[in-house]
Tab-separated table of C-alpha atoms in Angstrom:
chain	number	residue	atom	x	y	z
F	1	MET	CA	-24.030	21.312	58.455
F	2	ALA	CA	-27.194	22.557	57.622
F	3	THR	CA	-28.377	22.351	53.694
F	4	ASP	CA	-31.082	24.313	52.098
F	5	THR	CA	-30.945	27.583	54.189
F	6	LEU	CA	-31.421	30.145	51.184
F	7	THR	CA	-34.799	31.377	49.814
F	8	ASP	CA	-35.738	32.800	46.649
F	9	THR	CA	-37.040	35.672	48.528
F	10	ALA	CA	-33.602	36.132	50.131
F	11	ILE	CA	-31.859	35.944	46.887
F	12	ARG	CA	-33.985	38.189	45.193
F	13	LYS	CA	-33.580	40.814	47.951
F	14	ALA	CA	-30.227	40.374	48.085
F	15	LYS	CA	-28.221	43.875	46.807
F	16	PRO	CA	-24.690	43.731	45.034
F	17	GLY	CA	-22.064	45.334	47.003
F	18	ASP	CA	-18.590	46.558	46.438
F	19	LYS	CA	-17.105	43.104	46.336
F	20	ALA	CA	-18.454	39.616	45.275
F	21	ARG	CA	-20.122	38.102	48.516
F	22	LYS	CA	-21.376	34.607	48.920
F	23	MET	CA	-24.721	33.217	50.187
F	24	PHE	CA	-24.236	30.006	51.370
F	25	ASP	CA	-27.108	27.213	51.173
F	26	GLY	CA	-25.148	24.317	52.779
F	27	GLY	CA	-23.337	21.379	51.425
F	28	GLY	CA	-20.812	23.069	49.609
F	29	LEU	CA	-23.357	25.048	47.649
F	30	TYR	CA	-23.336	28.939	47.597
F	31	LEU	CA	-24.607	31.612	45.579
F	32	GLU	CA	-21.786	34.448	44.468
F	33	LEU	CA	-23.069	37.854	44.205
F	34	GLN	CA	-20.904	39.959	41.887
F	35	PRO	CA	-20.635	43.485	42.055
F	36	SER	CA	-22.351	44.150	38.678
F	37	GLY	CA	-25.513	42.235	40.157
F	38	ALA	CA	-24.439	38.879	38.317
F	39	ARG	CA	-25.554	35.717	40.569
F	40	TRP	CA	-23.328	32.492	40.106
F	41	TRP	CA	-24.070	29.252	41.575
F	42	ARG	CA	-20.940	27.718	42.920
F	43	LEU	CA	-20.232	24.342	44.623
F	44	LYS	CA	-17.070	23.857	46.767
F	45	TYR	CA	-16.001	20.176	47.393
F	46	ARG	CA	-12.853	18.017	48.113
F	47	LEU	CA	-11.654	15.171	46.133
F	48	ALA	CA	-8.207	13.452	46.619
F	49	GLY	CA	-7.311	15.880	49.609
F	50	LYS	CA	-7.802	19.159	47.240
F	51	GLU	CA	-10.528	21.420	47.583
F	52	LYS	CA	-12.273	22.064	44.263
F	53	ARG	CA	-14.868	24.584	42.676
F	54	LEU	CA	-17.581	24.096	40.197
F	55	SER	CA	-19.925	26.099	38.223
F	56	LEU	CA	-23.579	25.449	38.357
F	57	GLY	CA	-25.194	28.276	36.396
F	58	VAL	CA	-26.262	31.730	36.595
F	59	TYR	CA	-29.491	32.614	38.668
F	60	PRO	CA	-32.446	32.960	37.865
F	61	ALA	CA	-31.718	30.844	34.622
F	62	VAL	CA	-30.882	27.931	37.066
F	63	SER	CA	-33.311	28.096	39.900
F	64	LEU	CA	-32.577	27.357	43.649
F	65	ALA	CA	-34.311	24.097	43.177
F	66	GLU	CA	-32.041	23.099	39.998
F	67	ALA	CA	-29.093	24.157	41.853
F	68	ARG	CA	-29.810	22.103	44.470
F	69	ARG	CA	-30.431	19.099	42.185
F	70	ARG	CA	-27.079	19.850	40.540
F	71	ARG	CA	-25.399	19.920	43.912
F	72	GLU	CA	-26.488	16.484	44.845
F	73	GLU	CA	-25.755	14.895	41.523
F	74	ALA	CA	-22.274	16.251	41.894
F	75	ARG	CA	-21.853	15.372	45.405
F	76	GLU	CA	-22.737	11.477	44.316
F	77	LEU	CA	-20.044	11.526	41.876
F	78	VAL	CA	-17.595	12.677	44.351
F	79	ALA	CA	-18.820	10.159	47.044
F	80	GLN	CA	-17.432	7.578	44.096
F	81	GLY	CA	-14.088	9.101	43.690
F	82	VAL	CA	-15.463	10.831	40.293
F	83	ASP	CA	-14.713	14.724	39.750
F	84	PRO	CA	-17.715	16.349	38.801
F	85	SER	CA	-16.082	18.736	36.494
F	86	GLU	CA	-14.790	16.134	34.195
F	87	PRO	CA	-18.065	15.297	32.525
F	88	ARG	CA	-18.876	19.143	32.441
F	89	LYS	CA	-15.265	19.680	30.778
F	90	ALA	CA	-16.091	16.444	28.126
F	91	GLU	CA	-19.514	18.085	27.264
F	92	LYS	CA	-18.109	21.230	26.535
F	93	ALA	CA	-15.400	19.898	24.726
F	94	GLU	CA	-18.081	17.971	22.433
F	95	GLN	CA	-20.025	20.949	21.999
F	96	GLN	CA	-17.015	22.867	21.011
F	97	ARG	CA	-16.119	19.998	18.711
F	98	GLU	CA	-19.687	19.695	17.057
F	99	ARG	CA	-19.320	23.909	16.547
F	100	GLU	CA	-16.167	23.386	14.893
F	101	ASN	CA	-17.100	20.652	12.725
F	102	MET	CA	-19.954	22.549	11.604
F	103	ARG	CA	-17.915	25.270	10.717
F	104	ARG	CA	-15.549	22.806	8.651
F	105	ALA	CA	-18.219	21.214	6.925
F	106	ALA	CA	-19.568	24.631	5.651
F	107	GLU	CA	-15.716	25.029	4.356
F	108	GLY	CA	-15.748	21.544	2.839
F	109	LEU	CA	-13.272	20.328	5.289
F	110	PRO	CA	-13.414	16.844	6.949
F	111	ALA	CA	-14.732	16.500	10.629
F	112	ILE	CA	-12.286	16.285	13.361
F	113	GLY	CA	-11.417	12.582	14.284
F	114	SER	CA	-12.990	11.478	11.103
F	115	PHE	CA	-10.730	8.942	8.894
F	116	GLU	CA	-10.221	11.729	6.389
F	117	GLN	CA	-9.300	14.355	8.879
F	118	VAL	CA	-6.656	12.003	10.534
F	119	ALA	CA	-5.344	10.529	7.212
F	120	ARG	CA	-4.950	14.104	5.729
F	121	GLU	CA	-2.900	15.118	8.775
F	122	TRP	CA	-0.959	11.824	8.520
F	123	LEU	CA	0.081	12.821	5.094
F	124	VAL	CA	1.134	16.199	5.947
F	125	GLN	CA	2.814	15.501	9.325
F	126	VAL	CA	4.154	12.305	8.780
F	127	HIS	CA	4.286	10.585	5.453
F	128	GLU	CA	5.235	13.384	2.733
F	129	PRO	CA	8.252	14.541	5.068
F	130	LYS	CA	9.695	11.139	4.986
F	131	VAL	CA	9.206	9.791	1.472
F	132	SER	CA	9.494	11.099	-2.121
F	133	ALA	CA	7.166	13.468	-3.894
F	134	GLY	CA	6.188	10.770	-6.169
F	135	TYR	CA	5.303	7.930	-3.300
F	136	ALA	CA	3.428	10.882	-1.293
F	137	LYS	CA	1.327	11.521	-4.500
F	138	ARG	CA	0.618	8.035	-4.954
F	139	SER	CA	-0.718	7.338	-1.186
F	140	ARG	CA	-2.695	10.870	-1.605
F	141	ILE	CA	-4.295	9.445	-4.737
F	142	GLN	CA	-5.100	5.871	-3.231
F	143	LEU	CA	-6.686	7.577	-0.334
F	144	GLU	CA	-8.672	9.766	-2.174
F	145	GLY	CA	-9.773	7.360	-4.393
F	146	ASP	CA	-10.291	3.989	-2.769
F	147	VAL	CA	-10.833	4.812	0.517
F	148	PHE	CA	-12.588	8.199	1.646
F	149	PRO	CA	-15.356	7.722	-0.537
F	150	TRP	CA	-16.195	4.746	1.610
F	151	ILE	CA	-14.962	5.554	5.337
F	152	GLY	CA	-13.709	8.919	5.206
F	153	ALA	CA	-16.486	10.335	6.858
F	154	HIS	CA	-16.706	7.781	9.818
F	155	PRO	CA	-15.022	8.765	13.197
F	156	VAL	CA	-11.653	6.814	13.177
F	157	ALA	CA	-12.828	5.000	16.343
F	158	SER	CA	-15.621	3.562	14.926
F	159	ILE	CA	-14.031	1.724	11.952
F	160	THR	CA	-13.946	-1.791	12.098
F	161	ALA	CA	-12.275	-4.569	10.197
F	162	PRO	CA	-15.228	-5.269	7.900
F	163	MET	CA	-15.811	-1.785	6.912
F	164	VAL	CA	-12.376	-1.884	5.718
F	165	LEU	CA	-12.320	-5.177	4.164
F	166	GLU	CA	-15.458	-4.005	1.959
F	167	LEU	CA	-13.573	-1.307	0.500
F	168	LEU	CA	-10.636	-3.394	-0.158
F	169	ARG	CA	-12.748	-5.999	-2.140
F	170	LYS	CA	-13.864	-3.064	-4.441
F	171	VAL	CA	-10.364	-2.478	-5.111
F	172	GLU	CA	-9.833	-6.468	-5.456
F	173	ALA	CA	-13.056	-6.255	-8.019
F	174	ARG	CA	-11.550	-4.019	-10.697
F	175	GLY	CA	-8.374	-6.340	-10.505
F	176	ALA	CA	-5.802	-4.584	-8.852
F	177	GLN	CA	-4.804	-6.828	-6.162
F	178	ASP	CA	-1.576	-5.627	-5.766
F	179	THR	CA	-3.166	-1.587	-5.433
F	180	ALA	CA	-5.708	-3.588	-2.474
F	181	HIS	CA	-2.777	-4.687	-0.445
F	182	ARG	CA	-0.874	-1.388	-0.823
F	183	VAL	CA	-4.277	0.436	0.084
F	184	LYS	CA	-4.352	-1.818	3.310
F	185	GLN	CA	-0.806	-1.102	4.273
F	186	THR	CA	-1.473	2.599	3.967
F	187	CYS	CA	-4.785	2.384	5.894
F	188	GLY	CA	-2.608	0.619	8.401
F	189	LEU	CA	-0.224	3.639	9.059
F	190	VAL	CA	-3.270	6.013	9.390
F	191	PHE	CA	-4.738	3.713	12.233
F	192	ARG	CA	-1.478	3.768	13.950
F	193	TYR	CA	-1.082	7.492	14.008
F	194	ALA	CA	-4.801	7.621	14.903
F	195	ILE	CA	-3.724	5.632	18.089
F	196	ALA	CA	-0.476	7.847	18.546
F	197	THR	CA	-2.599	11.343	18.548
F	198	GLY	CA	-5.713	9.862	20.641
F	199	HIS	CA	-8.023	9.519	17.868
F	200	ALA	CA	-8.477	5.757	18.164
F	201	GLU	CA	-7.494	3.024	20.529
F	202	ARG	CA	-6.843	0.212	18.054
F	203	ASP	CA	-5.729	-0.939	14.383
F	204	PRO	CA	-8.272	-3.032	12.819
F	205	ILE	CA	-5.713	-3.850	10.094
F	206	PRO	CA	-3.987	-6.928	11.729
F	207	ASP	CA	-7.928	-8.491	11.762
F	208	LEU	CA	-7.448	-8.687	7.794
F	209	ARG	CA	-4.034	-10.361	7.676
F	210	GLU	CA	-5.540	-13.495	5.640
F	211	ALA	CA	-8.449	-11.851	4.212
F	212	LEU	CA	-7.397	-10.571	0.781
F	213	ALA	CA	-5.900	-12.837	-1.930
F	214	HIS	CA	-2.175	-13.017	-2.431
F	215	PRO	CA	-1.140	-10.875	-5.155
F	216	VAL	CA	0.456	-12.577	-8.181
F	217	LYS	CA	3.857	-11.810	-8.219
F	218	ARG	CA	4.594	-10.291	-11.529
F	219	HIS	CA	8.433	-9.692	-13.133
F	220	TYR	CA	8.647	-7.371	-16.209
F	221	ALA	CA	9.185	-9.123	-19.051
F	222	ALA	CA	12.765	-9.381	-20.639
F	223	MET	CA	14.525	-11.184	-22.929
F	224	ALA	CA	17.187	-13.857	-21.915
F	225	ASP	CA	17.867	-14.996	-25.758
F	226	PRO	CA	20.681	-13.362	-27.271
F	227	VAL	CA	19.029	-14.380	-30.935
F	228	LYS	CA	15.810	-12.948	-30.160
F	229	LEU	CA	17.456	-9.911	-28.617
F	230	GLY	CA	19.206	-9.264	-32.017
F	231	GLU	CA	15.709	-9.442	-33.360
F	232	LEU	CA	14.699	-6.849	-31.362
F	233	MET	CA	17.611	-4.606	-31.857
F	234	ARG	CA	17.370	-4.637	-35.686
F	235	ALA	CA	13.815	-3.746	-35.168
F	236	ILE	CA	14.597	-0.628	-33.023
F	237	GLU	CA	17.405	0.468	-35.438
F	238	GLY	CA	14.486	0.371	-38.279
F	239	TYR	CA	11.895	1.706	-36.395
F	240	GLY	CA	9.969	4.283	-38.481
F	241	GLY	CA	8.373	6.426	-35.535
F	242	HIS	CA	9.835	9.186	-34.158
F	243	PRO	CA	13.531	9.577	-33.687
F	244	ALA	CA	13.420	10.477	-30.196
F	245	THR	CA	11.388	7.226	-29.514
F	246	ARG	CA	13.919	5.241	-31.231
F	247	THR	CA	16.896	6.713	-29.716
F	248	ALA	CA	15.264	6.307	-26.207
F	249	LEU	CA	15.126	2.584	-26.914
F	250	LYS	CA	18.496	2.183	-27.998
F	251	VAL	CA	19.914	4.112	-25.170
F	252	ALA	CA	17.822	2.100	-22.713
F	253	ALA	CA	19.214	-1.027	-23.929
F	254	MET	CA	22.821	0.070	-23.823
F	255	VAL	CA	22.579	1.782	-20.320
F	256	PHE	CA	20.111	-0.424	-18.822
F	257	GLN	CA	18.856	2.261	-16.045
F	258	ARG	CA	15.232	2.614	-15.031
F	259	PRO	CA	12.910	3.608	-17.804
F	260	GLY	CA	11.742	6.817	-15.715
F	261	ASN	CA	15.525	7.650	-15.469
F	262	VAL	CA	16.200	6.999	-19.290
F	263	LEU	CA	13.290	8.870	-20.450
F	264	ALA	CA	14.059	12.153	-18.302
F	265	MET	CA	17.420	12.283	-19.360
F	266	ARG	CA	18.124	15.984	-19.753
F	267	TRP	CA	21.128	17.194	-22.083
F	268	ALA	CA	22.495	19.288	-19.141
F	269	ASP	CA	23.269	15.808	-17.149
F	270	LEU	CA	25.142	14.721	-20.061
F	271	GLU	CA	28.863	15.217	-20.960
F	272	LEU	CA	29.041	13.616	-24.309
F	273	ASP	CA	32.907	14.448	-24.797
F	274	ALA	CA	33.452	12.518	-21.631
F	275	GLY	CA	31.067	9.817	-22.557
F	276	VAL	CA	29.350	10.282	-18.842
F	277	TRP	CA	25.584	10.633	-17.731
F	278	THR	CA	25.171	12.014	-14.324
F	279	ILE	CA	21.695	11.356	-12.551
F	280	PRO	CA	21.050	13.438	-9.761
F	281	ALA	CA	20.618	11.893	-6.572
F	282	ALA	CA	16.836	13.671	-6.434
F	283	ASP	CA	15.999	11.677	-9.238
F	284	MET	CA	16.936	8.422	-8.366
F	285	LYS	CA	14.723	5.829	-6.867
F	286	ARG	CA	15.706	6.401	-3.119
F	287	THR	CA	13.950	7.579	0.183
F	288	LYS	CA	13.541	11.039	0.834
F	289	GLN	CA	16.880	11.408	2.612
F	290	GLY	CA	18.698	9.447	0.315
F	291	LYS	CA	17.385	11.451	-2.639
F	292	ALA	CA	18.292	14.599	-0.281
F	293	THR	CA	21.786	13.220	1.089
F	294	GLY	CA	23.119	10.479	-1.436
F	295	ALA	CA	25.262	10.776	-4.408
F	296	ASP	CA	24.610	11.194	-7.785
F	297	HIS	CA	24.394	8.094	-9.817
F	298	VAL	CA	27.149	8.079	-12.718
F	299	VAL	CA	26.509	6.024	-15.814
F	300	PRO	CA	29.359	5.660	-18.284
F	301	LEU	CA	28.165	6.077	-21.836
F	302	ALA	CA	29.417	3.436	-24.549
F	303	THR	CA	30.865	5.303	-27.913
F	304	GLN	CA	27.565	3.746	-29.584
F	305	ALA	CA	25.239	5.826	-27.049
F	306	VAL	CA	27.081	9.016	-27.251
F	307	GLN	CA	26.931	8.745	-31.202
F	308	ALA	CA	23.074	7.876	-31.171
F	309	LEU	CA	22.535	11.175	-28.639
F	310	ARG	CA	24.761	13.220	-30.726
F	311	GLU	CA	22.459	12.258	-33.888
F	312	LEU	CA	19.551	13.284	-31.889
F	313	GLN	CA	20.755	16.602	-30.538
F	314	PRO	CA	20.238	18.898	-33.830
F	315	LEU	CA	16.465	17.731	-33.171
F	316	THR	CA	15.838	18.029	-29.530
F	317	GLY	CA	18.956	19.643	-27.984
F	318	ALA	CA	17.121	22.949	-27.670
F	319	GLY	CA	15.016	21.793	-25.008
F	320	VAL	CA	15.145	20.330	-21.711
F	321	TYR	CA	14.834	16.635	-22.294
F	322	CYS	CA	16.568	14.505	-24.726
F	323	PHE	CA	13.358	12.565	-25.314
F	324	PRO	CA	10.538	15.050	-25.191
F	325	ASN	CA	6.947	14.287	-25.246
F	326	GLN	CA	5.606	15.324	-28.821
F	327	ARG	CA	2.109	16.347	-27.530
F	328	THR	CA	2.564	17.836	-23.973
F	329	ARG	CA	5.623	20.358	-24.240
F	330	GLY	CA	8.082	20.493	-21.034
F	331	ARG	CA	7.606	16.710	-20.396
F	332	PRO	CA	9.415	13.725	-21.542
F	333	ILE	CA	7.845	10.769	-23.220
F	334	SER	CA	6.413	7.937	-21.123
F	335	ASN	CA	6.884	4.130	-20.522
F	336	VAL	CA	3.888	3.703	-22.611
F	337	THR	CA	5.488	5.290	-25.644
F	338	MET	CA	8.278	2.858	-25.611
F	339	ASN	CA	5.966	-0.209	-24.720
F	340	ALA	CA	3.654	1.044	-27.551
F	341	ALA	CA	6.626	1.250	-30.145
F	342	MET	CA	8.135	-2.523	-29.157
F	343	ARG	CA	4.282	-3.408	-29.712
F	344	ARG	CA	4.336	-1.985	-33.421
F	345	MET	CA	7.452	-3.761	-33.663
F	346	GLY	CA	5.890	-7.069	-33.358
F	347	PHE	CA	7.074	-7.889	-29.651
F	348	GLY	CA	4.247	-8.241	-27.196
F	349	PRO	CA	4.152	-7.515	-23.247
F	350	ASP	CA	5.202	-11.056	-22.397
F	351	GLU	CA	8.541	-10.659	-24.395
F	352	ILE	CA	10.011	-7.161	-23.349
F	353	THR	CA	9.064	-4.111	-21.508
F	354	ALA	CA	10.815	-0.915	-21.046
F	355	HIS	CA	11.853	-1.830	-17.646
F	356	GLY	CA	12.588	-5.374	-19.165
F	357	PHE	CA	16.103	-4.049	-20.629
F	358	ARG	CA	17.571	-4.125	-16.962
F	359	SER	CA	16.656	-7.505	-16.227
F	360	THR	CA	17.981	-8.481	-19.970
F	361	ALA	CA	21.216	-6.944	-19.761
F	362	ARG	CA	21.782	-8.202	-15.920
F	363	THR	CA	21.192	-11.753	-17.096
F	364	ILE	CA	22.779	-11.978	-20.626
F	365	ILE	CA	26.113	-10.288	-18.941
F	366	ALA	CA	25.839	-12.394	-15.748
F	367	GLU	CA	25.380	-15.804	-17.763
F	368	GLN	CA	27.554	-14.974	-20.689
F	369	LEU	CA	30.620	-13.132	-18.997
F	370	PRO	CA	31.228	-14.573	-15.707
F	371	GLN	CA	34.573	-12.747	-15.556
F	372	ILE	CA	32.438	-9.573	-14.762
F	373	ASP	CA	32.109	-9.015	-11.170
F	374	VAL	CA	28.431	-8.792	-10.149
F	375	GLU	CA	29.153	-5.870	-8.116
F	376	TRP	CA	29.738	-4.122	-11.347
F	377	ILE	CA	26.258	-4.897	-12.740
F	378	GLU	CA	24.862	-4.204	-9.408
F	379	ALA	CA	26.678	-0.647	-9.376
F	380	GLN	CA	25.243	-0.048	-12.973
F	381	LEU	CA	22.006	-0.799	-11.941
F	382	ALA	CA	22.093	1.599	-8.884
F	383	HIS	CA	21.046	-1.321	-6.487
F	384	SER	CA	21.366	-0.188	-2.986
F	385	LYS	CA	23.432	-2.394	-0.673
F	386	GLY	CA	21.445	-1.181	2.315
F	387	GLY	CA	22.516	0.246	5.788
F	388	PRO	CA	24.553	3.397	5.812
F	389	LEU	CA	26.891	2.775	3.409
F	390	GLY	CA	24.348	1.615	0.477
F	391	MET	CA	22.089	4.684	0.364
F	392	ALA	CA	23.817	5.497	-2.526
F	393	TYR	CA	26.886	4.159	-4.432
F	394	ASP	CA	29.847	6.244	-4.652
F	395	ARG	CA	30.037	8.779	-7.432
F	396	ALA	CA	33.110	7.049	-8.815
F	397	GLN	CA	32.745	3.372	-7.624
F	398	TYR	CA	33.456	0.701	-10.363
F	399	LEU	CA	33.705	3.592	-12.683
F	400	ALA	CA	36.519	2.375	-14.794
F	401	GLN	CA	35.393	-1.543	-14.617
F	402	ARG	CA	31.680	-0.196	-15.596
F	403	ARG	CA	33.062	2.010	-18.510
F	404	GLN	CA	34.713	-1.259	-19.860
F	405	MET	CA	31.692	-3.410	-19.179
F	406	MET	CA	29.394	-1.118	-20.775
F	407	GLN	CA	31.527	-1.008	-24.016
F	408	VAL	CA	31.689	-4.481	-24.128
F	409	TRP	CA	27.859	-4.695	-24.030
F	410	ALA	CA	27.169	-2.276	-26.470
F	411	ASP	CA	29.724	-4.083	-28.892
F	412	TYR	CA	27.955	-7.245	-28.290
F	413	LEU	CA	24.373	-5.580	-29.018
F	414	ASP	CA	26.019	-4.347	-32.347
F	415	ARG	CA	26.755	-7.898	-33.048
F	416	LEU	CA	23.549	-9.146	-32.241
F	417	MET	CA	22.135	-6.672	-34.276
F	418	ARG	CA	24.288	-7.481	-37.344
F	419	GLY	CA	22.808	-11.149	-37.006
F	420	ALA	CA	26.179	-12.387	-36.002
F	421	ASP	CA	26.167	-15.805	-34.471
F	422	VAL	CA	27.272	-14.595	-30.890
F	423	LEU	CA	26.290	-16.714	-28.009
F	424	THR	CA	29.105	-15.276	-25.631
F	425	LEU	CA	30.314	-12.075	-24.938
F	426	PRO	CA	34.277	-11.655	-25.397
F	427	ALA	CA	36.189	-11.764	-22.663
F	428	ARG	CA	37.508	-8.446	-20.856
F	429	SER	CA	41.132	-7.554	-21.434
F	430	ALA	CA	43.546	-8.032	-18.802
């Protein structure tokens, strides 16, 4: 088939008609003359048994010689089994991406395909719908504070293990080994999302398996010595600080729930006449699904706990929280307040913490009263058993037994506080 049959003179003299017409140059190249007078270079070719067309530009911006050169480049690609339209599509996509990134930069948004953009998309699309609001917030803070400043602007596909290790070393350097491991885990989730969405081909996190120092396992300080516990209870009883803080400490010791739940105790969740505190499922330490579908956690209150709360009610009962923050209205006091109070009483962080009341009760009850079934203790602690039946304990599970256990425990604390030589708890009645 003859090629190079067109001339510039013929093209310039060609007049548009009522319909588009084609002026062939050979080798699949032709000029499409539109009724409007526009002249488009087109290339017709076959690949994998299918006829296709490719635009090569507009005449005279693309000259006859340039159109022929582009034709030959395209035919070479076809001979190699490559569709010549693909590089053009990729080039256009890249140009569009650049324009979009310029717009995003002007609006203060991360570039498409950058680690920050992918991570923020993962937070919204995957992470936040699955986890609690508090967990999602911590993940976001970790990324914004420890990751984005160092690799956030890099294309996620270009990030290597040494780049991630460098930022993790910065976290370790401030003594936050646990946080470094959590940041590494979060980055791994982002990289896996990037792979799934086509932004990256591999996750560099597995290459860091032994690159970080192993975090030291820390346990909340607790008291296993009944005599020492008696000293603490006497100190709490005589605490001269705010009555809400004193009552929070007394109640925390008696109910051994998580400090966050104790401190966020609301008057509306209490039935003092019945001696019951109901913690809504949404406030429990559970997955987002567990918070939404699990049962509330019912905590029996010993008579001493009810009395302590009744004495506090005239002071804080008009508000939402039993133990309100004195400086920030509308919020409860914090763990820091409780721990600071115990430090002022002379008990160091290696002796007891707000969270340590749970371990203290569990240890002493289990050791001093073997008649009490460990299941009652675990139910009171709201420890999930795992599996569909363990998402949350049933509202009434072991409620009668736990009520008896809680009263025995409160009585025992009273005896320790009075300085009685008590080393064993009384056996439960038949």
